[in-house]
Amino acid sequence: MGKTLEITDATFESEILNSDVPAIVDFWAPWCGPCRAVAPIVEELAGDYEGKVKVTKMNVDENQNTPAQFGVRGIPTVIVVKGGQLVGQIVGAQPKSKFVELIDKAL
């Protein structure tokens, strides 16, 4: 899996809301084509921002509470949480530059 951390509804609070660095959550599902397109970008970001940002993935088929809490209607949806607050969101497959822009704003 590389540098991304797989999280669940059960670990969301401790890994994301209580994170001491900004955290990214990639909401995805195995059957989602655009999610597979975004996955390598998310993996690259995990390497690029190692130590500065926590990069995670959540399977929406296995975890429904957290996506519902954040109003995730379409996947892939990537959110950025800083200090327990949602600070940014991207829906759909986007170029890496869009994700970099979003993360840099949170740093």
PDB file of C-alpha atoms in Angstrom:
ATOM      1  CA  MET A   1       0.000   0.000   0.000  1.00  0.00           C
ATOM      2  CA  GLY A   2       2.945   2.355   0.387  1.00  0.00           C
ATOM      3  CA  LYS A   3       2.772   5.444   2.553  1.00  0.00           C
ATOM      4  CA  THR A   4      -1.009   5.892   2.719  1.00  0.00           C
ATOM      5  CA  LEU A   5      -2.784   4.719   5.849  1.00  0.00           C
ATOM      6  CA  GLU A   6      -6.039   2.768   5.563  1.00  0.00           C
ATOM      7  CA  ILE A   7      -8.523   4.150   8.112  1.00  0.00           C
ATOM      8  CA  THR A   8     -12.020   3.186   9.269  1.00  0.00           C
ATOM      9  CA  ASP A   9     -14.974   4.815  11.009  1.00  0.00           C
ATOM     10  CA  ALA A  10     -13.475   3.466  14.247  1.00  0.00           C
ATOM     11  CA  THR A  11     -10.023   5.027  13.717  1.00  0.00           C
ATOM     12  CA  PHE A  12     -11.154   8.291  12.063  1.00  0.00           C
ATOM     13  CA  GLU A  13     -11.251  10.378  15.247  1.00  0.00           C
ATOM     14  CA  SER A  14      -7.846   9.285  16.555  1.00  0.00           C
ATOM     15  CA  GLU A  15      -6.082   9.338  13.156  1.00  0.00           C
ATOM     16  CA  ILE A  16      -7.715  12.404  11.561  1.00  0.00           C
ATOM     17  CA  LEU A  17      -9.549  14.664  14.013  1.00  0.00           C
ATOM     18  CA  ASN A  18      -6.817  14.344  16.646  1.00  0.00           C
ATOM     19  CA  SER A  19      -3.908  14.446  14.175  1.00  0.00           C
ATOM     20  CA  ASP A  20      -1.184  16.969  15.025  1.00  0.00           C
ATOM     21  CA  VAL A  21      -0.572  17.552  11.289  1.00  0.00           C
ATOM     22  CA  PRO A  22      -3.082  18.274   8.504  1.00  0.00           C
ATOM     23  CA  ALA A  23      -4.672  15.036   7.302  1.00  0.00           C
ATOM     24  CA  ILE A  24      -6.013  14.002   3.918  1.00  0.00           C
ATOM     25  CA  VAL A  25      -8.754  11.408   3.555  1.00  0.00           C
ATOM     26  CA  ASP A  26      -9.367   9.804   0.177  1.00  0.00           C
ATOM     27  CA  PHE A  27     -12.892   8.360   0.211  1.00  0.00           C
ATOM     28  CA  TRP A  28     -12.895   5.556  -2.373  1.00  0.00           C
ATOM     29  CA  ALA A  29     -14.320   2.149  -3.329  1.00  0.00           C
ATOM     30  CA  PRO A  30     -12.731  -0.792  -5.173  1.00  0.00           C
ATOM     31  CA  TRP A  31     -15.349  -0.697  -7.962  1.00  0.00           C
ATOM     32  CA  CYS A  32     -14.866   3.033  -8.675  1.00  0.00           C
ATOM     33  CA  GLY A  33     -12.859   3.741 -11.863  1.00  0.00           C
ATOM     34  CA  PRO A  34     -12.069   7.410 -11.100  1.00  0.00           C
ATOM     35  CA  CYS A  35     -10.948   6.305  -7.599  1.00  0.00           C
ATOM     36  CA  ARG A  36      -8.363   4.022  -9.201  1.00  0.00           C
ATOM     37  CA  ALA A  37      -7.193   6.987 -11.316  1.00  0.00           C
ATOM     38  CA  VAL A  38      -6.726   9.159  -8.201  1.00  0.00           C
ATOM     39  CA  ALA A  39      -5.032   6.433  -6.102  1.00  0.00           C
ATOM     40  CA  PRO A  40      -1.511   6.821  -7.589  1.00  0.00           C
ATOM     41  CA  ILE A  41      -1.727  10.610  -7.127  1.00  0.00           C
ATOM     42  CA  VAL A  42      -2.724  10.184  -3.475  1.00  0.00           C
ATOM     43  CA  GLU A  43       0.172   7.729  -3.032  1.00  0.00           C
ATOM     44  CA  GLU A  44       2.593  10.277  -4.573  1.00  0.00           C
ATOM     45  CA  LEU A  45       1.288  12.998  -2.255  1.00  0.00           C
ATOM     46  CA  ALA A  46       1.944  10.708   0.713  1.00  0.00           C
ATOM     47  CA  GLY A  47       5.599  10.550  -0.359  1.00  0.00           C
ATOM     48  CA  ASP A  48       5.849  14.245  -1.260  1.00  0.00           C
ATOM     49  CA  TYR A  49       4.410  15.424   2.065  1.00  0.00           C
ATOM     50  CA  GLU A  50       5.794  12.708   4.335  1.00  0.00           C
ATOM     51  CA  GLY A  51       6.161  14.034   7.883  1.00  0.00           C
ATOM     52  CA  LYS A  52       4.115  17.167   7.080  1.00  0.00           C
ATOM     53  CA  VAL A  53       0.714  15.723   6.187  1.00  0.00           C
ATOM     54  CA  LYS A  54      -0.986  12.446   7.094  1.00  0.00           C
ATOM     55  CA  VAL A  55      -2.391  10.815   3.945  1.00  0.00           C
ATOM     56  CA  THR A  56      -5.153   8.253   4.432  1.00  0.00           C
ATOM     57  CA  LYS A  57      -7.767   6.288   2.499  1.00  0.00           C
ATOM     58  CA  MET A  58     -11.227   5.140   3.573  1.00  0.00           C
ATOM     59  CA  ASN A  59     -13.239   2.472   1.752  1.00  0.00           C
ATOM     60  CA  VAL A  60     -16.811   3.847   1.659  1.00  0.00           C
ATOM     61  CA  ASP A  61     -18.308   0.375   1.162  1.00  0.00           C
ATOM     62  CA  GLU A  62     -16.901  -0.754   4.513  1.00  0.00           C
ATOM     63  CA  ASN A  63     -17.306   2.557   6.380  1.00  0.00           C
ATOM     64  CA  GLN A  64     -20.520   4.541   5.991  1.00  0.00           C
ATOM     65  CA  ASN A  65     -20.617   6.794   9.067  1.00  0.00           C
ATOM     66  CA  THR A  66     -17.674   9.074   8.306  1.00  0.00           C
ATOM     67  CA  PRO A  67     -18.535   9.718   4.627  1.00  0.00           C
ATOM     68  CA  ALA A  68     -22.124  10.534   5.687  1.00  0.00           C
ATOM     69  CA  GLN A  69     -20.818  12.891   8.390  1.00  0.00           C
ATOM     70  CA  PHE A  70     -18.854  14.820   5.743  1.00  0.00           C
ATOM     71  CA  GLY A  71     -21.660  14.782   3.167  1.00  0.00           C
ATOM     72  CA  VAL A  72     -19.736  12.627   0.710  1.00  0.00           C
ATOM     73  CA  ARG A  73     -22.141  12.012  -2.188  1.00  0.00           C
ATOM     74  CA  GLY A  74     -19.729  11.079  -4.974  1.00  0.00           C
ATOM     75  CA  ILE A  75     -16.395   9.322  -4.991  1.00  0.00           C
ATOM     76  CA  PRO A  76     -13.575   9.863  -5.155  1.00  0.00           C
ATOM     77  CA  THR A  77     -13.860  12.658  -2.619  1.00  0.00           C
ATOM     78  CA  VAL A  78     -10.658  13.886  -0.981  1.00  0.00           C
ATOM     79  CA  ILE A  79     -10.927  16.037   2.140  1.00  0.00           C
ATOM     80  CA  VAL A  80      -8.295  17.920   4.122  1.00  0.00           C
ATOM     81  CA  VAL A  81      -8.752  18.186   7.886  1.00  0.00           C
ATOM     82  CA  LYS A  82      -6.607  20.464  10.041  1.00  0.00           C
ATOM     83  CA  GLY A  83      -7.037  20.854  13.796  1.00  0.00           C
ATOM     84  CA  GLY A  84     -10.155  18.676  13.663  1.00  0.00           C
ATOM     85  CA  GLN A  85     -11.842  20.979  11.106  1.00  0.00           C
ATOM     86  CA  LEU A  86     -12.601  20.383   7.429  1.00  0.00           C
ATOM     87  CA  VAL A  87     -10.480  22.914   5.504  1.00  0.00           C
ATOM     88  CA  GLY A  88     -10.816  21.685   1.935  1.00  0.00           C
ATOM     89  CA  GLN A  89     -12.423  19.170  -0.371  1.00  0.00           C
ATOM     90  CA  ILE A  90     -12.071  17.907  -3.933  1.00  0.00           C
ATOM     91  CA  VAL A  91     -14.702  15.729  -5.604  1.00  0.00           C
ATOM     92  CA  GLY A  92     -13.888  13.615  -8.626  1.00  0.00           C
ATOM     93  CA  ALA A  93     -10.674  12.782 -10.444  1.00  0.00           C
ATOM     94  CA  GLN A  94      -8.493  15.902 -10.672  1.00  0.00           C
ATOM     95  CA  PRO A  95      -4.877  16.543 -11.725  1.00  0.00           C
ATOM     96  CA  LYS A  96      -2.198  16.341  -9.049  1.00  0.00           C
ATOM     97  CA  SER A  97      -1.771  20.142  -9.119  1.00  0.00           C
ATOM     98  CA  LYS A  98      -5.294  20.592  -7.666  1.00  0.00           C
ATOM     99  CA  PHE A  99      -4.449  18.350  -4.712  1.00  0.00           C
ATOM    100  CA  VAL A 100      -1.112  20.112  -4.146  1.00  0.00           C
ATOM    101  CA  GLU A 101      -2.918  23.486  -4.114  1.00  0.00           C
ATOM    102  CA  LEU A 102      -5.429  22.174  -1.565  1.00  0.00           C
ATOM    103  CA  ILE A 103      -2.729  20.727   0.718  1.00  0.00           C
ATOM    104  CA  ASP A 104      -0.464  23.782   0.501  1.00  0.00           C
ATOM    105  CA  LYS A 105      -3.344  25.965   1.686  1.00  0.00           C
ATOM    106  CA  ALA A 106      -3.676  23.780   4.789  1.00  0.00           C
ATOM    107  CA  LEU A 107       0.023  23.940   5.683  1.00  0.00           C
TER     108      LEU A 107
END
